[in-house]
Coordinates of C-alpha atoms in Angstrom, one line a residue:
M202 CA 23.3 -0.5 -3.8
D203 CA 21.6 -2.3 -6.4
L204 CA 18.7 0.1 -7.2
R205 CA 16.5 -2.8 -8.6
R206 CA 16.4 -5.0 -5.9
S207 CA 15.9 -2.0 -3.3
R208 CA 12.5 -2.7 -1.1
L209 CA 10.1 -1.3 1.1
Y210 CA 9.3 -2.7 4.6
V211 CA 6.2 -1.4 6.2
R212 CA 4.8 -2.5 9.9
A213 CA 1.5 -0.9 10.1
K214 CA -1.9 -0.9 11.8
V215 CA -5.3 0.3 11.5
V216 CA -7.5 1.9 14.2
K217 CA -10.5 4.1 14.9
A218 CA -9.9 8.1 14.2
D219 CA -9.9 8.7 18.0
G220 CA -7.0 6.4 18.3
T221 CA -8.7 3.2 20.0
A222 CA -8.6 -0.2 18.3
L223 CA -11.0 -1.7 15.9
D224 CA -13.3 -4.1 17.3
D225 CA -15.3 -7.0 16.0
T226 CA -18.4 -4.7 14.8
D227 CA -16.1 -2.7 12.4
T228 CA -16.8 -3.7 9.0
S229 CA -13.6 -1.5 7.6
S230 CA -10.8 -3.0 5.7
I231 CA -8.2 -1.5 3.4
V232 CA -7.7 -1.0 -0.5
N233 CA -5.7 -3.6 -2.3
L234 CA -2.1 -3.3 -2.5
P235 CA -1.8 -1.4 0.3
L236 CA 1.6 -1.0 0.9
Q237 CA 1.8 1.1 -2.2
A238 CA -1.8 2.9 -1.6
M239 CA -0.8 4.3 1.7
W240 CA 2.0 6.4 0.0
A241 CA 0.5 9.4 -2.1
Q242 CA 3.8 10.3 -3.5
M243 CA 7.4 9.4 -3.2
D244 CA 10.2 11.7 -3.8
V245 CA 13.8 10.4 -4.6
Y246 CA 17.1 12.7 -4.4
M247 CA 20.4 11.9 -5.4
N248 CA 22.9 14.3 -4.1
N249 CA 20.2 16.4 -2.9
K250 CA 18.7 17.0 -6.5
L251 CA 15.1 15.7 -7.2
V252 CA 15.4 12.7 -9.6
S253 CA 11.7 11.7 -9.5
L254 CA 8.3 13.3 -10.6
N255 CA 7.3 15.5 -8.1
T256 CA 3.6 13.9 -8.9
S257 CA 0.7 12.5 -6.5
N258 CA 0.1 9.5 -8.6
Y259 CA 2.3 7.0 -7.2
P260 CA -0.6 4.6 -5.9
W261 CA -2.0 4.7 -9.1
K262 CA 1.4 3.9 -11.4
A263 CA 2.5 1.2 -8.8
Y264 CA -1.4 -0.6 -9.2
I265 CA -1.6 -0.3 -12.6
N266 CA 2.4 -1.6 -12.9
T267 CA 1.4 -4.3 -11.0
I268 CA -1.8 -5.3 -12.8
L269 CA 0.1 -5.3 -15.9
T270 CA 2.8 -6.9 -15.2
S271 CA 2.1 -10.3 -12.9
G272 CA 0.1 -13.1 -13.7
T273 CA -2.6 -15.0 -11.7
D274 CA 0.5 -17.3 -9.9
E275 CA 2.4 -14.4 -8.8
Q276 CA -0.7 -12.8 -7.5
K277 CA -1.8 -15.1 -5.6
S278 CA 1.9 -15.8 -4.2
Q279 CA 4.7 -13.2 -4.1
L280 CA 2.4 -10.0 -4.4
Q281 CA 0.6 -11.0 -0.9
S282 CA 3.8 -9.9 0.8
Q283 CA 2.1 -6.4 -0.2
L284 CA -1.5 -7.7 0.6
F285 CA -2.4 -8.1 -2.9
M286 CA -5.5 -9.8 -2.8
K287 CA -7.5 -9.6 -5.9
D288 CA -11.1 -8.2 -5.6
S289 CA -13.9 -10.0 -6.7
G290 CA -17.7 -10.8 -6.3
D291 CA -19.4 -7.3 -5.7
L292 CA -16.7 -4.6 -6.4
A293 CA -18.7 -1.9 -5.0
S294 CA -19.2 -3.5 -1.8
T295 CA -17.7 -1.3 1.4
D296 CA -18.5 -4.2 3.8
G297 CA -15.0 -5.9 5.0
K298 CA -16.8 -8.3 7.3
N299 CA -20.0 -9.6 5.6
G300 CA -19.8 -8.4 1.8
A301 CA -19.5 -10.2 -1.4
N302 CA -15.8 -8.7 -2.2
T303 CA -13.6 -11.5 -1.3
G304 CA -10.2 -9.5 -1.6
L305 CA -11.8 -6.7 0.8
I306 CA -12.8 -9.4 3.6
L307 CA -9.2 -11.2 3.4
R308 CA -7.6 -8.0 4.0
R309 CA -10.2 -7.1 6.6
D310 CA -8.6 -10.2 8.4
F311 CA -5.4 -8.2 8.4
I312 CA -6.3 -5.4 9.9
K313 CA -9.1 -6.6 12.8
N314 CA -9.0 -5.9 16.2
S315 CA -6.1 -3.3 15.1
R316 CA -3.7 -6.1 14.5
E317 CA -0.2 -5.2 13.8
F318 CA 0.4 -6.1 10.2
E319 CA 3.6 -6.6 7.9
M320 CA 4.0 -5.7 4.3
E321 CA 7.3 -5.6 2.0
G322 CA 7.9 -4.8 -1.7
P323 CA 9.5 -3.1 -4.5
L324 CA 9.4 0.9 -5.1
F325 CA 7.5 2.1 -8.3
E326 CA 9.5 4.9 -9.0
D327 CA 11.6 4.9 -12.7
I328 CA 15.0 5.2 -10.8
F329 CA 14.2 1.9 -9.1
S330 CA 13.6 -0.1 -12.4
L331 CA 17.5 0.7 -13.8
D332 CA 19.2 -2.5 -13.8
R333 CA 22.4 -0.2 -12.4
H334 CA 24.3 0.0 -9.1
L335 CA 24.3 3.0 -7.2
I336 CA 28.3 4.0 -7.0
Q337 CA 29.9 5.1 -3.9
G338 CA 29.7 8.6 -2.5
V339 CA 26.2 9.4 -4.0
D340 CA 23.6 10.1 -1.4
L341 CA 20.2 8.7 -1.9
Y342 CA 17.2 10.3 -0.1
I343 CA 14.0 9.1 -0.3
K344 CA 10.8 10.9 1.3
L345 CA 7.7 9.3 1.2
Y346 CA 3.9 11.3 1.6
R347 CA 0.9 9.7 3.1
S348 CA -2.2 9.2 1.3
S349 CA -5.5 10.2 3.0
D350 CA -7.1 7.6 5.6
Q351 CA -10.3 8.0 3.2
F352 CA -7.9 7.1 0.1
F353 CA -6.2 3.8 1.8
V354 CA -9.3 3.0 4.5
I355 CA -12.9 1.4 3.0
S356 CA -15.6 2.0 5.2
G357 CA -19.3 2.3 4.3
E358 CA -19.7 5.5 6.3
D359 CA -19.4 8.9 4.7
T360 CA -16.8 10.0 7.1
P361 CA -14.7 7.1 8.4
L362 CA -13.8 6.9 11.8
T363 CA -10.5 4.7 11.0
S364 CA -6.8 6.0 10.1
Y365 CA -3.8 4.2 10.0
S366 CA -0.3 4.2 11.3
C367 CA 2.7 2.9 10.3

């Protein structure tokens, strides 16, 4: 197994807190780089031994790494498979429908009416940046911990009425 080429694939959708579908009046959107932001923590085990840091800063690590190592061309093409859409305009805007943040509006288009969307991208744990293959007989186990709805969904309301499932 080539650790460096390992990828995470997720099919997800955003729904209201009661499980019903979003409608056209909802202004909620999702944060930038949602494939990575939906996970608060990632634990990686090899032969039942934890080989990753046991911290809840995974989305920050992934976002900072992505911003620092990718150029504009990559952000406008390859990173869109992770729904990376650069925020621009009014960064404080929480209105994904009529706000002034173009990235937020583009990401809202993927979730409107609770449409399922797919994302695919790399894993941002140190073990997956090694240019080595995993040898036979070594068991690899990855445990992902979800981020809270409030971290993942951007809403202008104090208590977001939306949730996500994958």
